[in-house]
Coordinates of C-alpha atoms in Angstrom, one line a residue:
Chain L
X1 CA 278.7 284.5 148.7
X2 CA 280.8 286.9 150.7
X3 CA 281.3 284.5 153.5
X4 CA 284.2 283.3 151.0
X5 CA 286.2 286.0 150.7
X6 CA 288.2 285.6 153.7
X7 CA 289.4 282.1 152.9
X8 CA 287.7 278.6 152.7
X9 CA 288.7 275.1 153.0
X10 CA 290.2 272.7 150.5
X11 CA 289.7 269.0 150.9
X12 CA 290.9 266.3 148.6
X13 CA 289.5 263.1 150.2
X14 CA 290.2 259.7 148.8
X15 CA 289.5 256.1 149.3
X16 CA 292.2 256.1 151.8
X17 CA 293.4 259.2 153.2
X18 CA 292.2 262.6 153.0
X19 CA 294.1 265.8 153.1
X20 CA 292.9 269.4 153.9
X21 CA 294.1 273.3 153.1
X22 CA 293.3 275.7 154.9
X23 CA 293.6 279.1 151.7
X24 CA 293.3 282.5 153.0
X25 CA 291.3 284.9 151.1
X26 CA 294.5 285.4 148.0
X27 CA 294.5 281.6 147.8
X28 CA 297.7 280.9 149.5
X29 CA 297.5 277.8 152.1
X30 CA 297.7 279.0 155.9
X31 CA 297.0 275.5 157.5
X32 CA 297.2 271.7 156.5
X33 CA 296.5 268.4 157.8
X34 CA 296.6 264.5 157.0
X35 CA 295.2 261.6 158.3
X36 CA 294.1 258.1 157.5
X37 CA 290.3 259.1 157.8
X38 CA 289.6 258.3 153.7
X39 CA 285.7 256.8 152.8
X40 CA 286.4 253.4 153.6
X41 CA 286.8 254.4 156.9
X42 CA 284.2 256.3 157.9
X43 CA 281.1 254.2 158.7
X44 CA 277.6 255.0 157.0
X45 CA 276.1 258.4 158.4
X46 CA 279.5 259.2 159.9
X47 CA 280.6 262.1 157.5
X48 CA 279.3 265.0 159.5
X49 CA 281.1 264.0 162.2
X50 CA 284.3 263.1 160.0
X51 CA 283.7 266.7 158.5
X52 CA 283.0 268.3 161.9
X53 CA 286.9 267.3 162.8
X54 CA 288.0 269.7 159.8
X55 CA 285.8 272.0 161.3
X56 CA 287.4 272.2 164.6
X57 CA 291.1 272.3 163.2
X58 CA 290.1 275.1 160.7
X59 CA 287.4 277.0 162.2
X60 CA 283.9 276.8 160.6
X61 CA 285.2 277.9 157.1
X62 CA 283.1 277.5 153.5
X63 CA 284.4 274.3 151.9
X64 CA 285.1 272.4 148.8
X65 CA 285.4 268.9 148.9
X66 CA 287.1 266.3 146.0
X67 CA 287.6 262.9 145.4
X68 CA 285.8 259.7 146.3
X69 CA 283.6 261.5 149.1
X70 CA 281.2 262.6 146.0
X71 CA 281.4 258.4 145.3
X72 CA 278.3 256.3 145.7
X73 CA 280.5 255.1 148.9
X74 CA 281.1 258.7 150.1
X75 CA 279.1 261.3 151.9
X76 CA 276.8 262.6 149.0
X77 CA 276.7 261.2 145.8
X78 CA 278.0 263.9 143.0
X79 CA 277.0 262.7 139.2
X80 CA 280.0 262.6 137.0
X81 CA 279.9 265.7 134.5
X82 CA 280.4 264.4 131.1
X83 CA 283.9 264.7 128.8
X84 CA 284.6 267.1 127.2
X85 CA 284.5 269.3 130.3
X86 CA 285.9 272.4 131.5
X87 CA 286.1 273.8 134.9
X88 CA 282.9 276.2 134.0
X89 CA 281.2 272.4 133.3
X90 CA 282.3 271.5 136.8
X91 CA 281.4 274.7 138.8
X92 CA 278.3 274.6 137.7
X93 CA 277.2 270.8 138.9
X94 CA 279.0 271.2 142.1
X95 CA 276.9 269.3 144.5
X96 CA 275.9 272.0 147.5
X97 CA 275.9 270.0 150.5
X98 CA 275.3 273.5 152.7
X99 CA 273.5 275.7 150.8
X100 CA 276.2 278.3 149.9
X101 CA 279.2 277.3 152.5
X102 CA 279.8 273.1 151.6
X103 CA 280.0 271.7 148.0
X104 CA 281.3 268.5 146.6
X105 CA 283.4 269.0 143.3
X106 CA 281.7 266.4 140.8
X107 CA 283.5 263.6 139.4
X108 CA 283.8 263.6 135.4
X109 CA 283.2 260.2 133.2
X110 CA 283.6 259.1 129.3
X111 CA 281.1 256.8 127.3
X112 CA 282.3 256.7 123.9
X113 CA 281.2 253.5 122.0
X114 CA 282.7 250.7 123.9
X115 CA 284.9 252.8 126.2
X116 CA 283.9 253.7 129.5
X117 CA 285.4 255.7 132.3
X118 CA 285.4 257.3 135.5
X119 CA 287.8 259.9 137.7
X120 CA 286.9 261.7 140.9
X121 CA 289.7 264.4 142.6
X122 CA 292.4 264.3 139.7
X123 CA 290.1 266.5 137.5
X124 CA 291.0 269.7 140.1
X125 CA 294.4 269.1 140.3
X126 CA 294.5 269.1 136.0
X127 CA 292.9 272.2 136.1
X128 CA 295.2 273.4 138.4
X129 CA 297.6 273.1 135.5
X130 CA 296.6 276.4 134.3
X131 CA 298.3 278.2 136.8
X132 CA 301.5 276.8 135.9
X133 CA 304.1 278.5 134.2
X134 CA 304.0 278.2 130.2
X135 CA 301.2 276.2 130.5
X136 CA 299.3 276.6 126.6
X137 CA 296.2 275.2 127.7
X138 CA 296.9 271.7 125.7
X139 CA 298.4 269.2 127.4
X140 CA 298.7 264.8 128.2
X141 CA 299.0 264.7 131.6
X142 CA 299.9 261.2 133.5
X143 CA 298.3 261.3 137.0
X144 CA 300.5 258.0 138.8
X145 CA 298.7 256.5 141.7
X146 CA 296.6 252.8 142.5
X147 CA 294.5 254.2 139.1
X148 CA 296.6 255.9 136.9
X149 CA 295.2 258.4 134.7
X150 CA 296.2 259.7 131.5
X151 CA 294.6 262.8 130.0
X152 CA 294.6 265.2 127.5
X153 CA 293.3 268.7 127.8
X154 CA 292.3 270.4 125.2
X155 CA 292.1 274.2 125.3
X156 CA 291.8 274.1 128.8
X157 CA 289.4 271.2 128.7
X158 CA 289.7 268.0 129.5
X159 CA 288.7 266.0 126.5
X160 CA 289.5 262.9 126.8
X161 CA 291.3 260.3 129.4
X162 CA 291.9 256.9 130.2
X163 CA 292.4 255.0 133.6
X164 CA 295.1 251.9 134.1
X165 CA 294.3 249.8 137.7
X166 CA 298.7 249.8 137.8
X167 CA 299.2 251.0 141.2
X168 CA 296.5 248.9 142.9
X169 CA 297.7 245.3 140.7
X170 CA 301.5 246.1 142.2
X171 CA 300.2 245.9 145.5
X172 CA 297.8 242.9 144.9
X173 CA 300.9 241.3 143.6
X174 CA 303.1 242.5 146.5
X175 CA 300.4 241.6 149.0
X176 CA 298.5 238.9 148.1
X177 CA 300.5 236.7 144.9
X178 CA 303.5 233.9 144.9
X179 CA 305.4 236.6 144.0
X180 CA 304.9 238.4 147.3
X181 CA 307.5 237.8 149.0
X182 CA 310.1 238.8 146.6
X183 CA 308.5 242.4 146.2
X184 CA 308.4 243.5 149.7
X185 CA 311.8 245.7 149.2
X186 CA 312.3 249.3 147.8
X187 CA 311.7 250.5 144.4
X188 CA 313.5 253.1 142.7
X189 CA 314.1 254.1 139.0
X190 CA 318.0 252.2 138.4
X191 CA 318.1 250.1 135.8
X192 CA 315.8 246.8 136.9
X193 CA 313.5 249.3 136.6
X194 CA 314.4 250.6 133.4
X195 CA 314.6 247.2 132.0
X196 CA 310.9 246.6 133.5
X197 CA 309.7 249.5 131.6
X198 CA 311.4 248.2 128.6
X199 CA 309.7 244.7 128.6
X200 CA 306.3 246.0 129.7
X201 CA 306.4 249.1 127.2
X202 CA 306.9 246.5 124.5
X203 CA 303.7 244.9 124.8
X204 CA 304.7 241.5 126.3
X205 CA 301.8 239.6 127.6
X206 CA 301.7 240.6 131.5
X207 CA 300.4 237.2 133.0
X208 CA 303.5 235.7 131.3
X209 CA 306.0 238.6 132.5
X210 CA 304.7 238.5 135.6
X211 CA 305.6 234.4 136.3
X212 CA 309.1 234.6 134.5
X213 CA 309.8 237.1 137.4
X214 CA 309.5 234.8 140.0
X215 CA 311.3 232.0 137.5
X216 CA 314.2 234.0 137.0
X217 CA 314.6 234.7 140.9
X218 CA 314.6 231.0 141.4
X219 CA 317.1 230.1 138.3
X220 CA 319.6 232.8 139.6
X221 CA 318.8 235.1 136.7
X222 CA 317.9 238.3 138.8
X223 CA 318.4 239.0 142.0
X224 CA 315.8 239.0 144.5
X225 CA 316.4 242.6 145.4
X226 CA 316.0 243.9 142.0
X227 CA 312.3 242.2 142.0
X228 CA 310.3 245.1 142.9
X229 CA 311.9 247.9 140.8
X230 CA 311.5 245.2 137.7
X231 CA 307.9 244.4 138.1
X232 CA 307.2 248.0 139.0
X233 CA 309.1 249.1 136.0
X234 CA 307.2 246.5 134.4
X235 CA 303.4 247.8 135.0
X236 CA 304.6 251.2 134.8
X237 CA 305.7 250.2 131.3
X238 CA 302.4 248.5 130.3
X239 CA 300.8 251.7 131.3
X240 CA 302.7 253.9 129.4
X241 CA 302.0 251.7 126.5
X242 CA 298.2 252.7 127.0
X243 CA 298.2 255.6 127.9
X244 CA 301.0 256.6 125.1
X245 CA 298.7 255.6 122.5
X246 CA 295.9 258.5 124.1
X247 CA 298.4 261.1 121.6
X248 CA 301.5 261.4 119.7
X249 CA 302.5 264.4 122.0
X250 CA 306.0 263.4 122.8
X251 CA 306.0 266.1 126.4
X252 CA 304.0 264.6 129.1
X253 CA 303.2 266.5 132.4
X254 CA 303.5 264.0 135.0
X255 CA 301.0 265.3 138.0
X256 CA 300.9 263.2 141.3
X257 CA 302.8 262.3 144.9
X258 CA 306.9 263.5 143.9
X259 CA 307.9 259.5 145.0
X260 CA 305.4 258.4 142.0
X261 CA 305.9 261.4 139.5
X262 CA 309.5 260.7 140.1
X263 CA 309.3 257.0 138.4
X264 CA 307.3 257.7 136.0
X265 CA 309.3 260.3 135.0
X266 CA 311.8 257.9 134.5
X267 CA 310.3 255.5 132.5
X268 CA 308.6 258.2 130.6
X269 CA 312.6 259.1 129.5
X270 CA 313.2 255.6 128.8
X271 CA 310.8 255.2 126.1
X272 CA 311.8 258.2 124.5
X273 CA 309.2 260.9 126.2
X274 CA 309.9 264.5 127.7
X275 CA 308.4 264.2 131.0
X276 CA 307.7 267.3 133.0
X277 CA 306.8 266.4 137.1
X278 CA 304.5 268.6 138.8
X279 CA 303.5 268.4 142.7
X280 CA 299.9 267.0 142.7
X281 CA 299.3 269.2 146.4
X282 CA 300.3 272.3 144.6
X283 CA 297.8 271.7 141.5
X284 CA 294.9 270.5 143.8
X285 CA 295.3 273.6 145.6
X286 CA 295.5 275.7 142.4
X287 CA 292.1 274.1 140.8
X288 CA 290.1 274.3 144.1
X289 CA 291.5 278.3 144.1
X290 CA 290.2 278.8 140.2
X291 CA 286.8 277.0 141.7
X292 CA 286.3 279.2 144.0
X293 CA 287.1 282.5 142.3
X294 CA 284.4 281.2 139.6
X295 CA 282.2 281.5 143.0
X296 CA 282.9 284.6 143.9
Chain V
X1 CA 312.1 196.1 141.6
X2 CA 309.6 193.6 142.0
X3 CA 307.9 195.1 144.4
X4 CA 306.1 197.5 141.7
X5 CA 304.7 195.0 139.5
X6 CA 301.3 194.1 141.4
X7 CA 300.6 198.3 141.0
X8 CA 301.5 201.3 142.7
X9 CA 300.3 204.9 144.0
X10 CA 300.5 207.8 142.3
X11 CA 300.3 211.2 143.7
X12 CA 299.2 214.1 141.9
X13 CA 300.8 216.8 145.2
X14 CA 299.8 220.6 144.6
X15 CA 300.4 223.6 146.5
X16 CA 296.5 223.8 148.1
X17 CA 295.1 220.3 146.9
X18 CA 296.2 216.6 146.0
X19 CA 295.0 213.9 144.6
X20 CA 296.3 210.1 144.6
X21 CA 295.1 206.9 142.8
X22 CA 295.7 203.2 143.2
X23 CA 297.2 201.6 140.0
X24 CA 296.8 197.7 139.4
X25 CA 299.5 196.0 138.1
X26 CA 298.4 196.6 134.3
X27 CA 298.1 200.2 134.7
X28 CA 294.6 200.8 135.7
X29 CA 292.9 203.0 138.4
X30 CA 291.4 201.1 141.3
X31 CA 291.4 203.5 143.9
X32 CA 291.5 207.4 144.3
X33 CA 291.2 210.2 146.5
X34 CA 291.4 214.3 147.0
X35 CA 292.0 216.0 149.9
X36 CA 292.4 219.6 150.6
X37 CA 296.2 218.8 152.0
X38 CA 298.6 220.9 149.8
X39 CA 302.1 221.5 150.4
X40 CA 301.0 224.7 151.9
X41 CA 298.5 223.2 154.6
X42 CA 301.6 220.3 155.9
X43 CA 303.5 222.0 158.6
X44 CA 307.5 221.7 158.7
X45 CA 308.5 217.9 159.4
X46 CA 304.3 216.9 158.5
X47 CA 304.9 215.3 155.3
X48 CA 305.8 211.5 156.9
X49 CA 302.9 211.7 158.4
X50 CA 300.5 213.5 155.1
X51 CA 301.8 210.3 153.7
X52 CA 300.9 207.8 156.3
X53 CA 297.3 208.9 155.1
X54 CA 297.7 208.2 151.8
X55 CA 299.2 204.7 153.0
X56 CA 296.7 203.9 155.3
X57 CA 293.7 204.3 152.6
X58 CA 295.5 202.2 149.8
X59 CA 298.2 199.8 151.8
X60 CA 302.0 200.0 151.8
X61 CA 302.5 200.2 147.9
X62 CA 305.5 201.7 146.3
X63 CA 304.3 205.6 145.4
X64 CA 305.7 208.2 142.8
X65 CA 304.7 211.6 144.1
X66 CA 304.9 214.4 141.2
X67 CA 303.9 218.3 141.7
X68 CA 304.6 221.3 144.9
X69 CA 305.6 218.2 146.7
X70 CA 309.5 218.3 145.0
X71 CA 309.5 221.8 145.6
X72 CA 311.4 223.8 148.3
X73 CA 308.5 223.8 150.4
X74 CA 307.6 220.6 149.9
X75 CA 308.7 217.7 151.3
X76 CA 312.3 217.1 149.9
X77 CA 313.7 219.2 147.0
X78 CA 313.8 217.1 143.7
X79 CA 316.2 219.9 141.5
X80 CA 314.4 220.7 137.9
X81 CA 315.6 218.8 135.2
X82 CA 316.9 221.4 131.9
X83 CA 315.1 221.2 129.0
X84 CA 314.8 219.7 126.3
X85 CA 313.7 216.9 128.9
X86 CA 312.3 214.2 127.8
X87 CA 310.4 211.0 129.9
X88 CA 313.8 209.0 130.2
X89 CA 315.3 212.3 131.8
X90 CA 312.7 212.8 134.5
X91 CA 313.0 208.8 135.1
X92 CA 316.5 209.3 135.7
X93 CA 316.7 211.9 137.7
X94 CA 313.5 210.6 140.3
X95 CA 314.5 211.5 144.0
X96 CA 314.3 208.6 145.9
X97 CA 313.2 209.4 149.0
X98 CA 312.7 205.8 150.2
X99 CA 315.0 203.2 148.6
X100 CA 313.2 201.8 145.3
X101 CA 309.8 202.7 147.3
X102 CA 308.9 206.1 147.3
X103 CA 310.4 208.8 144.9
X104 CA 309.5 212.8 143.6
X105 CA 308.9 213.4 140.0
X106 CA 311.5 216.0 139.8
X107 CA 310.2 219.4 137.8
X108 CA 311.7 221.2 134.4
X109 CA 313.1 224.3 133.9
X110 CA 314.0 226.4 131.0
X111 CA 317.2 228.4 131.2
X112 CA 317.8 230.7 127.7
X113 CA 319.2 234.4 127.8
X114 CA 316.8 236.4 129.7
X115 CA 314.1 234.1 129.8
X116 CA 313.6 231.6 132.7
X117 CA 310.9 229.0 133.6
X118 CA 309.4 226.4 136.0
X119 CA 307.5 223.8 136.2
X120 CA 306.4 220.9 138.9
X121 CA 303.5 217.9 137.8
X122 CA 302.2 219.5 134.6
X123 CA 305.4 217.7 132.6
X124 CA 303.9 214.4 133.8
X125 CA 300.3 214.9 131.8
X126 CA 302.1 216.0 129.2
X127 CA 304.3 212.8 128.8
X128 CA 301.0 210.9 129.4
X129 CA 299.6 212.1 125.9
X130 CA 301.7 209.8 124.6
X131 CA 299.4 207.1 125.3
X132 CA 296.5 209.5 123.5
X133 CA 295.2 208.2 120.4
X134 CA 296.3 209.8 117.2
X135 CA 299.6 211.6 119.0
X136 CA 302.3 212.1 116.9
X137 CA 305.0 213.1 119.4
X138 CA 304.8 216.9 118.0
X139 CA 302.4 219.1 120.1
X140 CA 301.4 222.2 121.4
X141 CA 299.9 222.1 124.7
X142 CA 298.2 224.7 126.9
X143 CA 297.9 223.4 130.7
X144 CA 295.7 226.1 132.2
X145 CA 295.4 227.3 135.9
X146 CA 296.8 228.8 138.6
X147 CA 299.8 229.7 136.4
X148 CA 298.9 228.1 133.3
X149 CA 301.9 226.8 131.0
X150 CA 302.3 226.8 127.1
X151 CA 304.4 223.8 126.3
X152 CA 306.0 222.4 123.2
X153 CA 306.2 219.0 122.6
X154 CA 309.1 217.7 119.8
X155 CA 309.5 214.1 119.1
X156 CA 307.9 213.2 122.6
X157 CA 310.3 215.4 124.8
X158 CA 309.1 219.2 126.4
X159 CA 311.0 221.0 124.3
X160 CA 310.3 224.8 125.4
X161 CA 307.6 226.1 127.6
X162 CA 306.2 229.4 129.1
X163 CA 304.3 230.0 132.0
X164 CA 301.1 233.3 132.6
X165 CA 300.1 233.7 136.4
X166 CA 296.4 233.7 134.8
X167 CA 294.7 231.8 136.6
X168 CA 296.2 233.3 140.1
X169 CA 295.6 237.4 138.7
X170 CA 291.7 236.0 138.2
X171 CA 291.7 234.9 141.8
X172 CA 293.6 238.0 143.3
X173 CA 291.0 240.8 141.2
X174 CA 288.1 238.8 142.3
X175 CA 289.5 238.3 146.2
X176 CA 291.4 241.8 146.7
X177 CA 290.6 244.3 144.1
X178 CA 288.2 247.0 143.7
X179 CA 286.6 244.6 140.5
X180 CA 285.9 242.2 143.4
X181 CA 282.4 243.1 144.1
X182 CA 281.9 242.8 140.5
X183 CA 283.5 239.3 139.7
X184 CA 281.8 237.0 142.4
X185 CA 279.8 235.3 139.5
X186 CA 279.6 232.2 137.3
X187 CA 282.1 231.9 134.4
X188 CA 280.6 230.7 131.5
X189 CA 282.4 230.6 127.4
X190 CA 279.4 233.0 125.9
X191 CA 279.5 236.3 124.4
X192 CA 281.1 238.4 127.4
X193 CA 283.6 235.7 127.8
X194 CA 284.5 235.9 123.7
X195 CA 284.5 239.8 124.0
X196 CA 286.7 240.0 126.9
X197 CA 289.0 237.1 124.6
X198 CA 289.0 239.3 121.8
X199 CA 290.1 242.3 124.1
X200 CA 292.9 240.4 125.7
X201 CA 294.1 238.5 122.5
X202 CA 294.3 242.2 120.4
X203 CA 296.9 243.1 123.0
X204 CA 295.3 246.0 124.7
X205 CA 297.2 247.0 128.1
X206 CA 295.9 244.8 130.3
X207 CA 296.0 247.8 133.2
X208 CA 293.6 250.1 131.4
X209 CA 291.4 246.8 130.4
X210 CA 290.8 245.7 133.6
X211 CA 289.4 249.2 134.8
X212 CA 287.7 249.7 132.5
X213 CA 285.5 246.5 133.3
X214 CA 284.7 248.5 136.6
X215 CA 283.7 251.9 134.6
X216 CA 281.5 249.8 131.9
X217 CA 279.7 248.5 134.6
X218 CA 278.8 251.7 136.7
X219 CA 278.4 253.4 133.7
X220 CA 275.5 251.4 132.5
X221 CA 278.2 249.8 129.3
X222 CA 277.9 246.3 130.6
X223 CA 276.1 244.2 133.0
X224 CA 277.6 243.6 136.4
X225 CA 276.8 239.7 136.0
X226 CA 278.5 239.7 132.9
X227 CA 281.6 241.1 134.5
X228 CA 283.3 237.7 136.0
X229 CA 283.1 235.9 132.4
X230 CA 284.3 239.1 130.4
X231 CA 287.7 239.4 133.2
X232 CA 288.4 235.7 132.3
X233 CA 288.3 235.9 129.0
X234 CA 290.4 239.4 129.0
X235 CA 293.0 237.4 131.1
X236 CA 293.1 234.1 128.7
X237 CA 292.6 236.1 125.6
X238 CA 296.6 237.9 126.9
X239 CA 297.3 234.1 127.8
X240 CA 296.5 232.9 124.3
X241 CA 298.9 235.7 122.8
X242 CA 302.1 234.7 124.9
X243 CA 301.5 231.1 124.3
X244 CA 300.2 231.2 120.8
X245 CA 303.7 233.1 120.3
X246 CA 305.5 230.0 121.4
X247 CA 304.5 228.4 118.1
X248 CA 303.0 229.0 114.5
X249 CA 300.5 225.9 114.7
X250 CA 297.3 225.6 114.8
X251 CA 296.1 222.5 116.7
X252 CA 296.7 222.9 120.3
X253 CA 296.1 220.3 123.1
X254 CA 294.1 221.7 126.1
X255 CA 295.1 219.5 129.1
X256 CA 293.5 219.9 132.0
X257 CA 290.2 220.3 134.2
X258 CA 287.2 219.8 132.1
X259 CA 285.5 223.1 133.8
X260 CA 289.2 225.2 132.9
X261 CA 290.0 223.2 129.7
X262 CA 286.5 223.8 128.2
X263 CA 286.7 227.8 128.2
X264 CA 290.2 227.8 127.0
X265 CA 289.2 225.6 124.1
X266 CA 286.7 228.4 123.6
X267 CA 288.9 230.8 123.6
X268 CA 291.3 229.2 121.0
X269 CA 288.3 228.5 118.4
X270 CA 287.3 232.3 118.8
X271 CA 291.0 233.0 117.8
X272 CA 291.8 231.0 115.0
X273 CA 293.0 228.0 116.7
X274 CA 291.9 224.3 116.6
X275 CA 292.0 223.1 120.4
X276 CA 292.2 219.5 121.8
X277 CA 290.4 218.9 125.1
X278 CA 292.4 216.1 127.2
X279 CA 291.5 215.6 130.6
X280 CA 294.5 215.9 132.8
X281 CA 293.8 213.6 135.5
X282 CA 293.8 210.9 132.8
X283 CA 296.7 212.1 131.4
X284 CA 298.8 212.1 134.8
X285 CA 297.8 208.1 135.5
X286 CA 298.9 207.6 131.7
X287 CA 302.6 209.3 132.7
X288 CA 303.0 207.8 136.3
X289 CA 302.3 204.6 134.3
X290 CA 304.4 205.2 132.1
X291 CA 307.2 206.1 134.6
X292 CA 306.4 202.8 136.9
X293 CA 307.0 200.9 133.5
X294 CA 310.3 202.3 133.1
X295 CA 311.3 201.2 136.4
X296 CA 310.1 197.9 136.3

């Protein structure tokens, strides 16, 4: 596959937005865009054309693509590899689309007992991790987004991980609930956030957390600006509660978008964690460069 | 106030519904009707005019109007009454909004430390159990819906109480959420609904739970058509654990719709509990009756 030597194309599309990297042939990024284009919006049968656009920003490069286009709603369907997994596990079941030039990087699931779950696109930014300095190979990492994810690698594996729906319920609540209105301001990690974490971390019943909010906004006992930092702080905290529990690892690398990693960073301090943020970009960069040097 | 003795109306005003009913002079229902008009659907200034409906059906009685309708988007604001409130309090503090005519049940509120609470037409069932055969004056009672409230009854007055957003989180995962597609079906108390209880009521994070309903089902773990019943009882099941907390007894009166009250009362058995079922639209003549007889 020498056609990869000179540099391919890195493409980490989501539900919502995709973003692509343009990696020359040492693996360091050359060319990037953004847009809104994620699977939801691209109608049925439209992907060539959707990829076609990469295409003509890039040039007509090899590519790997990540995320939710390997989805039952994306472009191709890529069957999730089974935990434990390593990147070898992945390599091998990438989904050539092209034979030799396009491949879809497969999603990875868990069935154990009763527990069931699913990731697609944070699995190449964890492995990512192994480019980072002092990185051991073990690890619970905290990927923050509408599904966060908390995993542990083992030995450079991913062995287990677990997925919290704390991102998209903010935004239900902030778009959709009663307590919408009060959460349309800014969020940042003072202390009604801190106090969020607090009550959530401490295993409060939500539904019930979630109504005193608006209660104490209407009785004077917070202030209606404080609202969305405290009921972020709050989910962030139930999370952390679940995801906590995965190890009693006290450092947690938290991968992701700086604004999130950033939070949870700070609740992670909070409740008495070491949190170390990485830049999600970077890492999904990293893993699709370890893919393709397994390729080549 | 004479005018009161040959029977009344009482209104039963919500935020998307309400519901009124003709009283005879001795306390019985003659009349009734539901409409679709909740506070939310009567423009500013509309309310004279929502009421002229309700007049028109049933004749120029006198009317107590109890729920949304005292609210600040109703159609005057009757301020909460502090608890511990009891029938007398409420009676005292009716906004008349025509002279010994037409008045608002005002609402409770709780006010202690951090915590803070509301409530608008649930504290008039609740004063109606009083009429209920074999009711001491001590109770709890669990009001489920929208935002379902945990209430404490001492010596006949609501004592404490403690509102989850149940009811309104169901609607916004099955309306807005990525579990939407999945939670379109019936809800019925059977094994899915029990599990999803037991789930809920062991205190799980609810934010990993309620993915994890979506990876079950497209990993083969559960059937989508069980999906609606096992969210439900996830959210009740974190229901029954802040409002079991409210009190160490056992007995608990479920007051409410027959179709809600009838899988809370399943809930409860599953957990230990031994629930009550007491309709609510019984129990809200009983109160307004009550009320009328303190005036008269």
């Amino acid at each position: 596959m020498d056609n990869w030597s000179d540099g391919f194309v890195a493409v980490d599309w989501g539900t919502t937005n995709r973003r692509a990297y343009l990696l020359d042939g040492a693996g360091a990024v050359v060319g990037e865009m953004e847009d809104e284009l994620g699977i939801t919006s691209v109608p049925a049968g439209g992907f060539e054309l959707a990829v076609a656009a990469i295409k003509e920003r890039f040039g007509d490069k090899p590519m790997l693509l990540a995320g939710m286009i390997g989805s039952n709603r994306g472009w191709r369907e890529a069957p999730y590899v089974p935990c434990p997994a390593g990147l070898g596990d992945v390599v091998e079941r990438l989904l050539w689309v092209e034979h030799d030039r396009v491949a879809i990087v497969p999603g990875l699931s868990i069935v154990s007992g009763n527990r069931a779950d699913v990731m697609r696109g944070e699995e190449v930014q964890v492995f990512g991790l192994s480019r980072l300095d002092g990185f051991g190979g073990d690890a619970t990492v905290c990927h923050p987004g509408t599904h966060t994810k908390w995993v542990q690698v083992q030995a450079g594996r991913i062995a287990d991980f677990q997925t919290a729906m704390t991102g998209e319920l903010f935004s239900l609540l902030r778009d959709h609930s009663i307590l919408g209105p009060m959460l349309q301001g800014h969020v940042d990690p003072g202390e009604p956030f801190l106090a969020g974490v607090e009550a959530g971390y401490s295993g409060q019943a939500l539904t019930a957390e979630l109504f005193a909010i608006r209660a104490r906004v209407l009785l004077s006992r917070m202030k209606q600006c404080d609202a969305p930092s405290y009921t972020s702080g709050l989910l962030i905290g139930c999370d952390l509660r679940a995801g906590g529990s995965l190890s009693d690892q006290k450092e947690i690398i938290v991968l992701g978008r700086p604004s999130l990693t950033r939070l949870y960073a700070a609740a992670l301090s909070r409740c008495g964690y070491r949190p170390r943020e990485v830049d999600g970009a970077e890492a999904f960069v990293a893993g699709m460069q370890l893919i393709k040097e397994c390729l080549t």
